[in-house]
mmCIF file of C-alpha atoms in Angstrom:
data_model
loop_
_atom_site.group_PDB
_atom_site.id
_atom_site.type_symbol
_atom_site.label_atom_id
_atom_site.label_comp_id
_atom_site.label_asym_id
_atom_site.label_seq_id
_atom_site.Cartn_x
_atom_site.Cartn_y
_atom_site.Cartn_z
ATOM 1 C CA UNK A 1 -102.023 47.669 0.377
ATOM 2 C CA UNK A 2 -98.691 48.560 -0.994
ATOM 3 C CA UNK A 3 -97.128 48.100 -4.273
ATOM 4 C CA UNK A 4 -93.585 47.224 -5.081
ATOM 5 C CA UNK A 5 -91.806 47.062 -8.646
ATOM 6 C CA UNK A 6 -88.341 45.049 -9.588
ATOM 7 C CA UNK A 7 -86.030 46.664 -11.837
ATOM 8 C CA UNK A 8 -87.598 44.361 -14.778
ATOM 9 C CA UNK A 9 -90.317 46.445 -15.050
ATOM 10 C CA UNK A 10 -88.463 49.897 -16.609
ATOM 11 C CA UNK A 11 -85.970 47.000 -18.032
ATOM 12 C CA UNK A 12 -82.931 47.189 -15.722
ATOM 13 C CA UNK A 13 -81.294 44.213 -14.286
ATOM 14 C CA UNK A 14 -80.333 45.289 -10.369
ATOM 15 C CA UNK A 15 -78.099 42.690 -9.481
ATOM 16 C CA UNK A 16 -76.119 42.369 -12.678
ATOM 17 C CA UNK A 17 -75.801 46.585 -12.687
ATOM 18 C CA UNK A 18 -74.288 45.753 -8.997
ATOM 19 C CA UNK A 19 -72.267 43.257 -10.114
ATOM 20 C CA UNK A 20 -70.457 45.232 -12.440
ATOM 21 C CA UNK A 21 -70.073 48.485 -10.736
ATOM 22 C CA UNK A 22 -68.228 46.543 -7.978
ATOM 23 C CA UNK A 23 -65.736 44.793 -10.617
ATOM 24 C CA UNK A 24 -64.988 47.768 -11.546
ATOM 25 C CA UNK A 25 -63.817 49.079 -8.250
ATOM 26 C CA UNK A 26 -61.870 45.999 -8.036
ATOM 27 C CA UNK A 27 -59.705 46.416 -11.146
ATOM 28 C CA UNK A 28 -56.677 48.662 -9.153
ATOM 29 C CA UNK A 29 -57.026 46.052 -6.793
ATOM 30 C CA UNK A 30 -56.387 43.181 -9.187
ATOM 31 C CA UNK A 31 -53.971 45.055 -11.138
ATOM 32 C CA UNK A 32 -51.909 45.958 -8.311
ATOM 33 C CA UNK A 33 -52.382 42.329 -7.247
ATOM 34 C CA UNK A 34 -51.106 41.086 -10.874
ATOM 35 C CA UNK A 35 -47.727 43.464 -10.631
ATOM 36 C CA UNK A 36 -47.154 41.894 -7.041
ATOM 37 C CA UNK A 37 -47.434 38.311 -8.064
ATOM 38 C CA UNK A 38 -44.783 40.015 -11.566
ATOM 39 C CA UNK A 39 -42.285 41.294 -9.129
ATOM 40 C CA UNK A 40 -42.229 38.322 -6.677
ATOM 41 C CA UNK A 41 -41.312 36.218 -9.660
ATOM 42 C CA UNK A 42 -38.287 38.530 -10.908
ATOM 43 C CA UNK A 43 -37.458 38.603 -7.301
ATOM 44 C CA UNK A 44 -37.394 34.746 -6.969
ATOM 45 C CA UNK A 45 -35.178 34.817 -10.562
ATOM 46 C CA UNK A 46 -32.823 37.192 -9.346
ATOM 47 C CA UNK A 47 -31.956 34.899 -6.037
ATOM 48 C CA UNK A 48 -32.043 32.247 -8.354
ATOM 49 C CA UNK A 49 -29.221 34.261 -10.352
ATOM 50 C CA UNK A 50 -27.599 35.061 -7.015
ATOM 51 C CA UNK A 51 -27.240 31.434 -5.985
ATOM 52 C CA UNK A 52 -25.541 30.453 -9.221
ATOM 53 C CA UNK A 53 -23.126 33.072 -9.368
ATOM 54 C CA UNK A 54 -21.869 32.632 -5.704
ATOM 55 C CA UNK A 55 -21.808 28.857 -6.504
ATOM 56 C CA UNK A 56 -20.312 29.685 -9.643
ATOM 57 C CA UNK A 57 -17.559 32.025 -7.939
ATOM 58 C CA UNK A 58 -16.131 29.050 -5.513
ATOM 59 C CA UNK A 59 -15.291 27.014 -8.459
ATOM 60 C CA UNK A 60 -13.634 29.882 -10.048
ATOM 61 C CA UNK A 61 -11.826 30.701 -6.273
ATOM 62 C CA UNK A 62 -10.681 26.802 -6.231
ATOM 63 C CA UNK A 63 -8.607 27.086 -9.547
ATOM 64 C CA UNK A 64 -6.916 30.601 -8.273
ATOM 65 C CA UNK A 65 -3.005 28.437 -8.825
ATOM 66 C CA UNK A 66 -1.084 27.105 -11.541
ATOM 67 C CA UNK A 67 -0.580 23.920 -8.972
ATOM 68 C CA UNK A 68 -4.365 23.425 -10.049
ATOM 69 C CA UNK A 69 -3.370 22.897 -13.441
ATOM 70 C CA UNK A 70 -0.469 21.141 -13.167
ATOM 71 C CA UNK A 71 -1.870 18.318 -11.278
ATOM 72 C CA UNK A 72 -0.335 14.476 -11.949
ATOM 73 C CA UNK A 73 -1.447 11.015 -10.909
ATOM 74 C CA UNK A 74 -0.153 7.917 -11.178
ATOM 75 C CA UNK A 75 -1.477 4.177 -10.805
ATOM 76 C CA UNK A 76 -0.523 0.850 -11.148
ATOM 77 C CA UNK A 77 -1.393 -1.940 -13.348
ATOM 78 C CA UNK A 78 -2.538 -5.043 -11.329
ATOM 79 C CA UNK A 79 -1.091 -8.155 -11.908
ATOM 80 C CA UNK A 80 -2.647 -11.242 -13.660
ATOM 81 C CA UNK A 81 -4.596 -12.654 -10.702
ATOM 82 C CA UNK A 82 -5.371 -9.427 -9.265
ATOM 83 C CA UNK A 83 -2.553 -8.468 -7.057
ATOM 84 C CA UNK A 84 -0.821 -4.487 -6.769
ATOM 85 C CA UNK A 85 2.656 -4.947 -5.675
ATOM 86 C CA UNK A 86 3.490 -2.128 -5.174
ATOM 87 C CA UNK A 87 1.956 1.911 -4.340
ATOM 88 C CA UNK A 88 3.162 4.816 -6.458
ATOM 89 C CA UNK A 89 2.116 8.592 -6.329
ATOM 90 C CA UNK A 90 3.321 11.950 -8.487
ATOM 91 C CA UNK A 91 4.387 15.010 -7.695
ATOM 92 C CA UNK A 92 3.807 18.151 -9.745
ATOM 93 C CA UNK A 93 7.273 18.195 -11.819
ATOM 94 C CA UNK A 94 6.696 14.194 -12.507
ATOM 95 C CA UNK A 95 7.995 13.417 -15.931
ATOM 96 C CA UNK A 96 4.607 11.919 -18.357
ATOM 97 C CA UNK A 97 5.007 8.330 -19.319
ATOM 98 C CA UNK A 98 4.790 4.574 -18.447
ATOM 99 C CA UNK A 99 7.141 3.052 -16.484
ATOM 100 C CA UNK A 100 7.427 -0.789 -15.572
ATOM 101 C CA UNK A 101 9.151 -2.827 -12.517
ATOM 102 C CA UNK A 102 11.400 -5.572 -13.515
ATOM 103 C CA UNK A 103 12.436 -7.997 -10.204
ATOM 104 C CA UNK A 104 15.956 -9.128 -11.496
ATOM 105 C CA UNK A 105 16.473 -11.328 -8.459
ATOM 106 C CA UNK A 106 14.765 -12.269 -5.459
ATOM 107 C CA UNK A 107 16.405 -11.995 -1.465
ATOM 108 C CA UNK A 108 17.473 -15.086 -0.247
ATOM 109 C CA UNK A 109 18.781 -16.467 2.866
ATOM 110 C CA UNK A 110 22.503 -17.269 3.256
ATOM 111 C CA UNK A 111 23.005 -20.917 3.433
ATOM 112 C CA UNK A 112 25.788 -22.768 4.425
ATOM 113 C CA UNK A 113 26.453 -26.820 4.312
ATOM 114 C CA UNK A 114 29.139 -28.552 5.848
ATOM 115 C CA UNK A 115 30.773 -32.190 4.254
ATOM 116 C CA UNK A 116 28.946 -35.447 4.680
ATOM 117 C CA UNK A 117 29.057 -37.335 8.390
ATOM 118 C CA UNK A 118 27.764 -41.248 8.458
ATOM 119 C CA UNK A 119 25.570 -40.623 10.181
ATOM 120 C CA UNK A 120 23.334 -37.638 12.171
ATOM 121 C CA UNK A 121 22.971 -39.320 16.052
ATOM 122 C CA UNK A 122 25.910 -41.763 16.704
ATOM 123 C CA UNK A 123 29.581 -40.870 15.062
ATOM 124 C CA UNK A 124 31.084 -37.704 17.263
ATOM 125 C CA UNK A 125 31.910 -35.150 15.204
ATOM 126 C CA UNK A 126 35.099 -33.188 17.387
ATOM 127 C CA UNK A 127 37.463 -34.996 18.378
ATOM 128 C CA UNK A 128 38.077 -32.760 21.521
ATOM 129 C CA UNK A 129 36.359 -29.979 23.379
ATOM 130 C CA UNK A 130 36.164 -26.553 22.218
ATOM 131 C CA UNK A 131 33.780 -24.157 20.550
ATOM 132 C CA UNK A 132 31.627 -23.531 17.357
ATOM 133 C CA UNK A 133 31.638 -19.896 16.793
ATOM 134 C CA UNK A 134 29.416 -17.650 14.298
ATOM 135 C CA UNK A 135 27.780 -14.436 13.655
ATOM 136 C CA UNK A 136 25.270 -13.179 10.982
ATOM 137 C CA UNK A 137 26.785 -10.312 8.633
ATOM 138 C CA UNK A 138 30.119 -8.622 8.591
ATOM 139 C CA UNK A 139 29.501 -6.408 12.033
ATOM 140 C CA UNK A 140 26.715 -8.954 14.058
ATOM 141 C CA UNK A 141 27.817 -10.907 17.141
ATOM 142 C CA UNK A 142 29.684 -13.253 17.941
ATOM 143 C CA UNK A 143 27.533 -16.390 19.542
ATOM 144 C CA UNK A 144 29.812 -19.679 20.632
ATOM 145 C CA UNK A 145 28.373 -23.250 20.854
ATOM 146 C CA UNK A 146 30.367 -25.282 23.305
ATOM 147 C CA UNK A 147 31.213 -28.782 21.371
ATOM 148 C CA UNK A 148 33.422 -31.966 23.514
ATOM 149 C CA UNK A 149 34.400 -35.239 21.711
ATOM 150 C CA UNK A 150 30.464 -36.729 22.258
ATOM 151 C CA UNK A 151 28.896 -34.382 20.409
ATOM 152 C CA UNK A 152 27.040 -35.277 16.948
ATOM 153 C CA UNK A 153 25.655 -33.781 14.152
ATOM 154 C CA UNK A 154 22.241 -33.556 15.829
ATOM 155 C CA UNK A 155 23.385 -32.456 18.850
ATOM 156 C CA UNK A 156 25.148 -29.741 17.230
ATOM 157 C CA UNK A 157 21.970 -28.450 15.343
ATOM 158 C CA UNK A 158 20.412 -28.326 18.572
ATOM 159 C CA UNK A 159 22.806 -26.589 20.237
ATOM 160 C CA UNK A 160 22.634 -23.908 17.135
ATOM 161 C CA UNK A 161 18.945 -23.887 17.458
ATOM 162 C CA UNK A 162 18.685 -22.983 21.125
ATOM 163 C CA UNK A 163 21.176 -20.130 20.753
ATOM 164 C CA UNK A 164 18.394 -18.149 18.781
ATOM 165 C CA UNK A 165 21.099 -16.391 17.087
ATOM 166 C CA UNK A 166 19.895 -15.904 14.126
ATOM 167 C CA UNK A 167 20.268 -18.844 12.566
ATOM 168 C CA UNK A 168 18.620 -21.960 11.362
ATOM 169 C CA UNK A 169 20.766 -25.662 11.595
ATOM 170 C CA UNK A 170 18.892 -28.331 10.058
ATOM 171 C CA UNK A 171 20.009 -31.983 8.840
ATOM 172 C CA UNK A 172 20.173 -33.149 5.049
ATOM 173 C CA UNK A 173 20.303 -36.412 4.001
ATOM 174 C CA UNK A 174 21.462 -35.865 0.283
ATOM 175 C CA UNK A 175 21.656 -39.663 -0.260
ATOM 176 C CA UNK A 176 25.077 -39.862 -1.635
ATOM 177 C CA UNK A 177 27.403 -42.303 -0.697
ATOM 178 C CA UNK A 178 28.461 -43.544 2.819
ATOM 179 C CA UNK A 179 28.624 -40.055 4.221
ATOM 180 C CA UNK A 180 25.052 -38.157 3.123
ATOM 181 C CA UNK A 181 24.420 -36.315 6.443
ATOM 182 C CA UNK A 182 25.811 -33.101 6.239
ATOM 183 C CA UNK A 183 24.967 -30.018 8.576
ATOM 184 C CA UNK A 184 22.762 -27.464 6.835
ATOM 185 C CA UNK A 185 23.203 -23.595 8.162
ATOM 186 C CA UNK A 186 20.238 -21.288 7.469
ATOM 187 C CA UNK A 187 20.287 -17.404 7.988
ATOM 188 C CA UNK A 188 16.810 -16.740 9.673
ATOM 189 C CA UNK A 189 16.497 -13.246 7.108
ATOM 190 C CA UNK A 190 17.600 -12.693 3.501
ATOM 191 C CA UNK A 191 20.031 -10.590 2.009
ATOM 192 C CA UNK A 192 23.559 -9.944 1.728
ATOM 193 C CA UNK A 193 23.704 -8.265 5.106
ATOM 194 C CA UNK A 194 22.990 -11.674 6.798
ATOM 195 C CA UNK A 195 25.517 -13.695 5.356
ATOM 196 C CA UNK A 196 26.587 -16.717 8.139
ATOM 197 C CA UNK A 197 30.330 -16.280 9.005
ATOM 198 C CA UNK A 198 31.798 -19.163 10.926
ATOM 199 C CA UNK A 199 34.525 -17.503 12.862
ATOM 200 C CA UNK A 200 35.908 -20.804 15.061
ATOM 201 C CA UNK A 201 35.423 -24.044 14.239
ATOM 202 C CA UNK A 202 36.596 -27.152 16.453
ATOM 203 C CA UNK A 203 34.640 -29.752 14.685
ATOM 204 C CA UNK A 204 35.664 -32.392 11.895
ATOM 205 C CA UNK A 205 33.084 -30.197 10.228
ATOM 206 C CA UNK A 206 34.121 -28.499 6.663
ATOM 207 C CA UNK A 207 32.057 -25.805 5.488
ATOM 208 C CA UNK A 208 34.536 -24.904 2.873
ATOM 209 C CA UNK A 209 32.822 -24.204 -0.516
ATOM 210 C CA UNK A 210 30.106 -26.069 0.998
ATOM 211 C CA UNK A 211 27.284 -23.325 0.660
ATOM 212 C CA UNK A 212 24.009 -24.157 -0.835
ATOM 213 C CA UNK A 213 22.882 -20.620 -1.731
ATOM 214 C CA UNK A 214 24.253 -17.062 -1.460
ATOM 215 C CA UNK A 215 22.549 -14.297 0.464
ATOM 216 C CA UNK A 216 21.022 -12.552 -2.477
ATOM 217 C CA UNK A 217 19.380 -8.783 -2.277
ATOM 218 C CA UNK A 218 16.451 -8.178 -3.696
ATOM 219 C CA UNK A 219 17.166 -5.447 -6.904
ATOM 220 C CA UNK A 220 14.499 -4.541 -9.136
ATOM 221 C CA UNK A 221 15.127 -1.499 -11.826
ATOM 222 C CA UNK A 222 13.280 1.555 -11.581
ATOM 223 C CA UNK A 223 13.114 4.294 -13.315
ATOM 224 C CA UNK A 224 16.505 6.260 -12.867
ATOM 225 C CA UNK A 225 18.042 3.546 -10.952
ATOM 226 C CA UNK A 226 17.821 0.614 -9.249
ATOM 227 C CA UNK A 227 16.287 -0.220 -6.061
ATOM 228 C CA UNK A 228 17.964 -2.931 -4.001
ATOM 229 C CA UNK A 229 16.813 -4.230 -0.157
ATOM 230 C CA UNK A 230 17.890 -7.143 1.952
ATOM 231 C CA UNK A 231 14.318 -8.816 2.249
ATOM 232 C CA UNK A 232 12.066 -9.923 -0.298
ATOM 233 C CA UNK A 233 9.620 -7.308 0.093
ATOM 234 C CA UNK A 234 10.359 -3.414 0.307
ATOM 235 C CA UNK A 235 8.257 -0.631 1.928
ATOM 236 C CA UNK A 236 10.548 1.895 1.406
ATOM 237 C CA UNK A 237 9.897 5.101 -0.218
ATOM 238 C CA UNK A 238 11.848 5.820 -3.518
ATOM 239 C CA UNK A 239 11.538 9.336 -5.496
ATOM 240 C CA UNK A 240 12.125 8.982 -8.628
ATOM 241 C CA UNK A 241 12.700 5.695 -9.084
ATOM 242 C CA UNK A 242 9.035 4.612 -10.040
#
């Protein structure tokens, strides 16, 4: 029979005496392992670094020009319920400051009323044939309305109306006296260069100092100037003026 002895008889733990002598072949190992894991997170700091820079060195490439300094804008204050009337923008040599939009007169449409008639169906108002003839500002066309001794205040406006010339007839009763019908001449657009010229006449009708309302531009002061357009609303472009 044989006979076998541990290590705890002469007092000498094997395992532990293993243990250690392979720890200790390990320690390069773990140190080389330690400096790996050190340099992968300076690596990961200097891309870091890299990143910002780069990002760092568009902003700086974006403000290479003095335009980028010398940038203006420009808005407008809305009006009491809301509404922006108008669109404004700023160049680089724009002039600092506030500026406001004053409407000194609104467009209107030319109109032009002729004396009173009896009535607007019945009473003839030419005493003969001939023509009405108009035109709508100092260089428009000439359009002629044929008129006979039968033809009345209404069939005059309708005459006017089916020429689509430009111009509005209507009837107003104004309720004065014996004669309160009286013919009633509307440009179709606003503004001085659509003022109604009656250039022939062959009616009992008198337009004489008759108008209603003059053809009005719409002017508005701006800065530098003032701004002035036949309608009442303007899309044109104006430097300097707002």
């Amino acid at each position: 029979m044989g006979i076998s002895s541990s290590g705890l008889i002469s007092g000498i733990n094997a395992d532990e005496l293993v243990s250690g002598l392979i720890n200790l072949e390990r320690q390069p190992i773990t140190i080389l392992q330690n400096r790996q894991k050190d340099y992968e997170l300076k690596i990961a700091s200097v891309l870091d670094m890299n990143t910002k820079l780069s990002s760092f060195k568009s902003a700086l490439s974006a403000l290479n020009s003095s335009s980028k300094f010398n940038t203006k804008t420009a808005s407008v204050t809305k009006t009491s319920d809301g509404a922006e009337l108008l669109t404004v923008s700023a160049s680089s040599t724009a002039t600092a400051g506030s500026y406001s939009i004053q409407v000194n007169q609104l467009a209107a449409a030319n109109k032009k009323a002729s004396n009173g008639q009896v009535d607007e169906n019945t009473t003839a108002i030419a005493s003969a044939s001939g023509s009405f003839k108009f035109k709508v500002g100092s260089g428009g066309s000439v359009t002629t309305v044929s008129v006979n001794s039968s033809i009345t205040l209404q069939g005059l406006r309708d005459d006017i109306n089916s020429a689509n010339a430009g111009v509005t007839a209507s009837i107003l009763n104004d309720g004065t006296g014996s004669n309160p019908y009286r013919l009633v001449l509307t440009a179709d657009d606003a503004g001085s260069s659509n003022t109604i010229y009656i250039t022939q006449n062959d009616t009992n009708l008198d337009f004489t100092n008759k108008k209603i309302e003059d053809a009005y531009a719409y002017t508005t002061n701006g800065y530098g100037g003032t701004v002035t357009s036949n309608s009442g609303t303007n899309s044109s472009t104006y430097a300097g003026n707002v």
